[in-house]
Amino acid sequence: MPSSSIDHAIAEGPLTGAAGDPTYAGVTSFMRRKYCKDPAGADVAVLGIPFDAAVSNRPGARFGPQAIRRASAIMDNDPQYPFATDLFADLAVIDAGDVLLDYGNHGETPARIKAAAHAVIEAGAFLLALGGDHFVTWPLLKAHAAAHGPIALIQFDAHQDTWPDDGNRIDHGSFVGRAVRDGVIDPERSIQIGIRTHAPETCGIEIIDAHRLEDMRATEIAEAIYARVGGGKAYITFDIDCLDPAFAPGTGTPVAGGPSSAKMLGTLMHLKNLQLVGADVVEVAPAYDHADITAIAGATVAMHYLGLLAARKAAG
């Protein structure tokens, strides 16, 4: 038998340590982490947010958390590249399942997401959220800012998401502008990477657009992020449409001319010295995917977040 266990996600045992499930079988949580609704004692809680009622183009990102979890199964029990270690040797990670949302009452959605995020943050765990369309980042940012004050936003995206907003819209294209106006993020320490569409305003956020990005190495992109963010607290949001559709076809608003998954993953692995307080991956829409290309990319981005956190914990 190549594996010594199955259904690690629901089996008794510690929160740390690799799983042994076959990649094609067993209960599928994110990287086979234990399913647990109580984040107490965990270093990281993975939380799904199955919401896509705010999209301006193709729906389907409500199935993103399921797709990312399924794709992550292939990474559950080997030393994870490029970190060359069992990320869960000392890092206690749980899968906290999904936020319960009322599909018929979208007005309640922001408060429900914020409350779920607050519970994780209050328990002292790092929140890794799986979307869902990009609107879900708005209540997540509010929950983090309530705990930490205005934070730096590091946004990997094809879109600026700064379109006009009356403060009440449920809209995945306006949350960044709202976050600036409401003092949730600090625009002078925030940066957007991969932008290749136009919006009416930048809100004072630095932009590395796709043309500039094409001429930069991953180390140079990371240096630009450090220069902008500084040593303050930061939140990373990764809209999977940051990647060129060749690497992420399964998303609601794909835009040609973007970076490769290799370049963006390379950038992430150089961000271990950031003071990260939270992170998400959004806009994976598996109905438009092919052979799980996009879901694998989203799962790998999320795994890289865990790699950064594991390295930070190991360094003390």
Short mmCIF file of C-alpha atoms in Angstrom, two decimals:
data_model
loop_
_atom_site.label_atom_id
_atom_site.label_comp_id
_atom_site.label_asym_id
_atom_site.label_seq_id
_atom_site.Cartn_x
_atom_site.Cartn_y
_atom_site.Cartn_z
CA MET A 1 0.00 0.00 0.00
CA PRO A 2 1.52 3.35 -1.01
CA SER A 3 -0.60 5.18 1.58
CA SER A 4 -1.14 4.39 5.24
CA SER A 5 -4.38 6.31 5.81
CA ILE A 6 -7.49 7.63 4.13
CA ASP A 7 -10.06 10.30 4.98
CA HIS A 8 -7.42 12.26 6.89
CA ALA A 9 -9.68 15.31 6.80
CA ILE A 10 -12.15 13.73 9.22
CA ALA A 11 -9.94 11.22 11.05
CA GLU A 12 -8.89 11.79 14.63
CA GLY A 13 -5.41 13.11 15.17
CA PRO A 14 -3.34 16.30 15.43
CA LEU A 15 -3.76 19.29 13.15
CA THR A 16 -0.15 19.04 12.02
CA GLY A 17 1.50 16.44 9.82
CA ALA A 18 1.09 15.26 6.25
CA ALA A 19 -1.85 13.18 5.05
CA GLY A 20 -1.54 9.82 3.36
CA ASP A 21 -4.71 9.68 1.25
CA PRO A 22 -4.51 8.51 -2.34
CA THR A 23 -4.84 11.57 -4.56
CA TYR A 24 -7.91 10.08 -6.25
CA ALA A 25 -9.87 9.07 -3.13
CA GLY A 26 -10.82 10.14 0.36
CA VAL A 27 -12.64 13.12 1.83
CA THR A 28 -11.45 16.24 0.00
CA SER A 29 -10.60 19.21 2.17
CA PHE A 30 -7.98 21.80 1.24
CA MET A 31 -4.74 19.79 1.09
CA ARG A 32 -6.48 17.14 3.28
CA ARG A 33 -6.43 19.37 6.33
CA LYS A 34 -8.76 18.46 9.20
CA TYR A 35 -12.28 19.77 8.85
CA CYS A 36 -12.95 21.84 11.94
CA LYS A 37 -15.32 24.75 12.54
CA ASP A 38 -13.43 25.92 15.63
CA PRO A 39 -10.22 27.80 14.72
CA ALA A 40 -8.91 27.78 18.30
CA GLY A 41 -5.41 26.29 18.36
CA ALA A 42 -4.92 26.54 14.59
CA ASP A 43 -2.25 28.68 12.95
CA VAL A 44 -4.30 28.94 9.74
CA ALA A 45 -7.97 28.45 8.91
CA VAL A 46 -9.00 27.89 5.29
CA LEU A 47 -12.49 29.24 4.66
CA GLY A 48 -14.58 28.81 1.52
CA ILE A 49 -16.89 31.60 0.37
CA PRO A 50 -19.20 30.20 -2.34
CA PHE A 51 -20.64 33.47 -3.67
CA ASP A 52 -20.83 34.82 -7.22
CA ALA A 53 -23.88 37.10 -7.34
CA ALA A 54 -21.69 40.20 -7.76
CA VAL A 55 -20.18 39.35 -11.13
CA SER A 56 -20.39 41.65 -14.14
CA ASN A 57 -19.74 38.91 -16.69
CA ARG A 58 -19.87 35.11 -16.33
CA PRO A 59 -21.14 33.54 -13.07
CA GLY A 60 -19.81 30.31 -11.59
CA ALA A 61 -17.22 31.28 -8.97
CA ARG A 62 -19.54 29.96 -6.26
CA PHE A 63 -18.09 26.58 -7.23
CA GLY A 64 -14.53 27.87 -6.81
CA PRO A 65 -13.94 26.60 -3.26
CA GLN A 66 -14.99 23.07 -4.24
CA ALA A 67 -12.76 23.11 -7.32
CA ILE A 68 -9.73 24.46 -5.45
CA ARG A 69 -10.11 21.85 -2.71
CA ARG A 70 -10.40 19.07 -5.27
CA ALA A 71 -7.33 20.27 -7.17
CA SER A 72 -5.32 20.58 -3.96
CA ALA A 73 -5.53 16.82 -3.31
CA ILE A 74 -2.51 16.22 -5.51
CA MET A 75 -0.39 18.34 -3.14
CA ASP A 76 -1.42 16.77 0.14
CA ASN A 77 1.34 14.33 1.14
CA ASP A 78 4.57 15.22 -0.66
CA PRO A 79 7.16 17.88 0.22
CA GLN A 80 5.64 20.90 -1.47
CA TYR A 81 7.60 22.55 -4.29
CA PRO A 82 9.41 24.95 -4.10
CA PHE A 83 9.52 24.81 -0.31
CA ALA A 84 10.97 21.27 -0.22
CA THR A 85 9.39 20.47 3.10
CA ASP A 86 6.23 19.18 4.72
CA LEU A 87 4.43 22.48 5.26
CA PHE A 88 2.36 20.89 8.01
CA ALA A 89 5.18 19.54 10.13
CA ASP A 90 4.73 22.45 12.52
CA LEU A 91 2.05 24.63 10.90
CA ALA A 92 -1.40 23.71 12.22
CA VAL A 93 -3.89 24.27 9.39
CA ILE A 94 -7.60 23.49 9.43
CA ASP A 95 -10.24 23.59 6.73
CA ALA A 96 -13.11 25.48 8.35
CA GLY A 97 -15.53 24.63 5.57
CA ASP A 98 -17.69 27.27 3.90
CA VAL A 99 -19.54 30.38 5.02
CA LEU A 100 -23.29 29.74 5.08
CA LEU A 101 -24.92 32.26 2.75
CA ASP A 102 -28.60 32.78 1.90
CA TYR A 103 -28.86 32.66 -1.89
CA GLY A 104 -32.13 34.62 -1.71
CA ASN A 105 -30.89 37.47 0.48
CA HIS A 106 -27.68 38.95 -0.88
CA GLY A 107 -28.04 41.97 1.37
CA GLU A 108 -26.99 39.78 4.28
CA THR A 109 -23.95 38.38 2.50
CA PRO A 110 -21.33 41.00 3.50
CA ALA A 111 -22.20 40.75 7.19
CA ARG A 112 -22.15 36.95 7.15
CA ILE A 113 -18.72 36.87 5.50
CA LYS A 114 -17.35 39.51 7.85
CA ALA A 115 -18.65 37.67 10.92
CA ALA A 116 -17.08 34.39 9.78
CA ALA A 117 -13.78 36.14 9.13
CA HIS A 118 -13.93 37.92 12.49
CA ALA A 119 -14.34 34.60 14.31
CA VAL A 120 -11.14 33.28 12.73
CA ILE A 121 -9.15 36.45 13.35
CA GLU A 122 -10.38 36.74 16.94
CA ALA A 123 -9.23 33.17 17.59
CA GLY A 124 -5.71 34.17 16.54
CA ALA A 125 -5.58 32.18 13.29
CA PHE A 126 -4.48 33.43 9.89
CA LEU A 127 -7.43 33.45 7.48
CA LEU A 128 -6.90 31.97 4.02
CA ALA A 129 -10.12 32.49 2.07
CA LEU A 130 -11.19 30.68 -1.10
CA GLY A 131 -13.70 32.57 -3.25
CA GLY A 132 -16.14 33.20 -4.70
CA ASP A 133 -16.14 36.34 -6.82
CA HIS A 134 -13.98 39.30 -5.88
CA PHE A 135 -16.71 41.06 -3.92
CA VAL A 136 -16.00 38.68 -1.05
CA THR A 137 -12.70 40.47 -0.44
CA TRP A 138 -14.58 43.58 0.69
CA PRO A 139 -16.02 42.13 3.93
CA LEU A 140 -12.76 40.21 4.46
CA LEU A 141 -10.80 43.47 4.34
CA LYS A 142 -13.25 45.09 6.75
CA ALA A 143 -12.77 42.24 9.24
CA HIS A 144 -8.99 42.50 9.03
CA ALA A 145 -8.97 46.29 9.29
CA ALA A 146 -11.18 46.08 12.37
CA ALA A 147 -8.44 44.03 14.00
CA HIS A 148 -5.34 45.72 12.59
CA GLY A 149 -6.30 49.19 11.38
CA PRO A 150 -5.87 50.28 7.75
CA ILE A 151 -3.80 47.66 5.94
CA ALA A 152 -1.76 47.51 2.74
CA LEU A 153 -3.48 45.70 -0.12
CA ILE A 154 -1.41 43.60 -2.52
CA GLN A 155 -3.74 42.80 -5.40
CA PHE A 156 -2.90 40.41 -8.23
CA ASP A 157 -5.57 41.13 -10.83
CA ALA A 158 -6.38 42.06 -14.42
CA HIS A 159 -8.81 44.70 -13.11
CA GLN A 160 -8.42 47.67 -10.75
CA ASP A 161 -11.87 47.20 -9.15
CA THR A 162 -12.16 50.92 -8.46
CA TRP A 163 -15.39 51.64 -10.32
CA PRO A 164 -17.88 54.11 -8.76
CA ASP A 165 -19.86 52.73 -5.85
CA ASP A 166 -22.68 54.17 -3.77
CA GLY A 167 -21.52 52.22 -0.73
CA ASN A 168 -24.33 49.70 -0.95
CA ARG A 169 -23.64 47.82 -4.18
CA ILE A 170 -22.92 44.11 -4.27
CA ASP A 171 -20.28 44.46 -6.98
CA HIS A 172 -16.97 42.72 -7.61
CA GLY A 173 -15.67 45.71 -9.58
CA SER A 174 -15.83 48.47 -6.97
CA PHE A 175 -14.63 47.07 -3.64
CA VAL A 176 -11.11 48.55 -3.86
CA GLY A 177 -12.36 52.10 -4.33
CA ARG A 178 -14.78 51.61 -1.45
CA ALA A 179 -12.00 50.25 0.77
CA VAL A 180 -9.90 53.35 0.08
CA ARG A 181 -12.75 55.78 0.72
CA ASP A 182 -13.73 54.02 3.95
CA GLY A 183 -10.16 53.93 5.28
CA VAL A 184 -10.01 50.14 5.26
CA ILE A 185 -6.81 50.02 3.18
CA ASP A 186 -3.94 52.49 2.96
CA PRO A 187 -3.58 53.39 -0.74
CA GLU A 188 -0.10 54.83 -0.23
CA ARG A 189 1.11 51.36 0.78
CA SER A 190 -1.04 49.37 -1.67
CA ILE A 191 -0.13 47.93 -5.05
CA GLN A 192 -1.87 46.16 -7.95
CA ILE A 193 -0.03 43.68 -10.17
CA GLY A 194 -1.09 42.52 -13.64
CA ILE A 195 -3.64 45.22 -14.47
CA ARG A 196 -4.63 45.28 -18.15
CA THR A 197 -7.95 47.12 -18.19
CA HIS A 198 -8.83 50.78 -17.54
CA ALA A 199 -10.90 52.19 -14.70
CA PRO A 200 -11.87 55.82 -14.02
CA GLU A 201 -9.46 56.25 -11.10
CA THR A 202 -6.45 54.67 -9.43
CA CYS A 203 -7.37 55.81 -5.89
CA GLY A 204 -3.67 56.51 -5.32
CA ILE A 205 -2.68 52.84 -5.55
CA GLU A 206 0.51 51.94 -7.42
CA ILE A 207 -0.09 49.86 -10.54
CA ILE A 208 2.28 47.44 -12.26
CA ASP A 209 0.38 46.86 -15.47
CA ALA A 210 0.77 43.86 -17.72
CA HIS A 211 3.14 45.53 -20.20
CA ARG A 212 5.52 46.60 -17.45
CA LEU A 213 5.15 43.22 -15.79
CA GLU A 214 6.21 41.41 -18.94
CA ASP A 215 9.68 43.00 -18.74
CA MET A 216 10.19 42.27 -15.02
CA ARG A 217 11.62 39.21 -13.30
CA ALA A 218 9.81 37.73 -10.31
CA THR A 219 12.48 39.11 -7.98
CA GLU A 220 11.97 42.61 -9.39
CA ILE A 221 8.21 42.39 -8.90
CA ALA A 222 8.73 41.29 -5.30
CA GLU A 223 11.14 44.18 -4.73
CA ALA A 224 8.54 46.63 -6.03
CA ILE A 225 5.97 45.15 -3.64
CA TYR A 226 8.33 45.47 -0.67
CA ALA A 227 9.17 49.05 -1.64
CA ARG A 228 5.50 49.97 -1.71
CA VAL A 229 4.21 48.03 1.28
CA GLY A 230 7.11 48.53 3.68
CA GLY A 231 7.07 46.76 7.02
CA GLY A 232 3.41 47.32 7.83
CA LYS A 233 0.59 44.81 7.91
CA ALA A 234 -0.59 43.60 4.51
CA TYR A 235 -3.31 41.52 2.90
CA ILE A 236 -2.89 39.64 -0.40
CA THR A 237 -5.81 39.11 -2.72
CA PHE A 238 -5.20 37.00 -5.82
CA ASP A 239 -7.84 37.21 -8.52
CA ILE A 240 -7.07 34.23 -10.74
CA ASP A 241 -7.77 36.38 -13.82
CA CYS A 242 -4.45 38.07 -13.08
CA LEU A 243 -3.05 35.12 -15.02
CA ASP A 244 -3.32 35.01 -18.78
CA PRO A 245 -6.31 32.90 -19.92
CA ALA A 246 -3.81 30.35 -21.24
CA PHE A 247 -3.03 29.57 -17.59
CA ALA A 248 -6.46 30.31 -16.08
CA PRO A 249 -9.32 29.93 -18.56
CA GLY A 250 -11.83 29.08 -15.84
CA THR A 251 -12.76 32.53 -14.63
CA GLY A 252 -15.57 35.00 -15.10
CA THR A 253 -13.80 37.89 -16.81
CA PRO A 254 -10.67 36.61 -18.58
CA VAL A 255 -8.36 39.17 -20.17
CA ALA A 256 -5.65 38.28 -22.68
CA GLY A 257 -2.08 39.48 -22.30
CA GLY A 258 -1.45 38.48 -18.70
CA PRO A 259 1.48 36.82 -16.92
CA SER A 260 2.20 33.13 -16.58
CA SER A 261 1.46 31.14 -13.46
CA ALA A 262 5.21 30.47 -13.14
CA LYS A 263 6.04 34.18 -12.92
CA MET A 264 3.34 34.96 -10.38
CA LEU A 265 4.13 31.92 -8.21
CA GLY A 266 7.78 32.91 -8.37
CA THR A 267 6.82 36.37 -7.15
CA LEU A 268 4.83 34.95 -4.24
CA MET A 269 7.68 32.79 -3.01
CA HIS A 270 9.84 35.92 -2.62
CA LEU A 271 7.33 37.60 -0.28
CA LYS A 272 8.24 35.69 2.89
CA ASN A 273 9.32 38.85 4.73
CA LEU A 274 5.99 40.60 4.39
CA GLN A 275 3.90 41.08 7.50
CA LEU A 276 0.92 39.23 6.08
CA VAL A 277 -2.26 39.19 8.16
CA GLY A 278 -4.63 37.54 5.66
CA ALA A 279 -4.96 36.30 2.08
CA ASP A 280 -7.43 35.00 -0.47
CA VAL A 281 -7.77 33.41 -3.91
CA VAL A 282 -10.89 34.38 -5.86
CA GLU A 283 -12.74 34.14 -9.18
CA VAL A 284 -12.02 30.48 -9.96
CA ALA A 285 -15.06 29.42 -12.03
CA PRO A 286 -14.69 25.72 -12.88
CA ALA A 287 -17.51 25.59 -15.45
CA TYR A 288 -15.19 27.38 -17.89
CA ASP A 289 -12.07 25.44 -16.90
CA HIS A 290 -10.24 22.74 -18.87
CA ALA A 291 -8.58 19.77 -17.14
CA ASP A 292 -8.62 21.72 -13.85
CA ILE A 293 -5.97 24.16 -15.17
CA THR A 294 -7.44 27.12 -13.29
CA ALA A 295 -8.31 25.17 -10.15
CA ILE A 296 -4.75 23.82 -9.98
CA ALA A 297 -3.39 27.36 -10.35
CA GLY A 298 -5.69 28.61 -7.58
CA ALA A 299 -4.79 25.74 -5.27
CA THR A 300 -1.10 26.32 -5.90
CA VAL A 301 -1.40 30.03 -5.09
CA ALA A 302 -3.09 29.08 -1.81
CA MET A 303 -0.37 26.50 -1.11
CA HIS A 304 2.27 29.19 -1.64
CA TYR A 305 0.59 31.30 1.03
CA LEU A 306 0.95 28.38 3.42
CA GLY A 307 4.59 28.00 2.39
CA LEU A 308 5.24 31.62 3.35
CA LEU A 309 3.51 31.13 6.70
CA ALA A 310 5.36 27.89 7.42
CA ALA A 311 8.69 29.59 6.69
CA ARG A 312 7.72 32.50 8.94
CA LYS A 313 6.82 30.15 11.78
CA ALA A 314 10.04 28.16 11.36
CA ALA A 315 12.04 31.38 11.52
CA GLY A 316 10.37 32.24 14.81
#
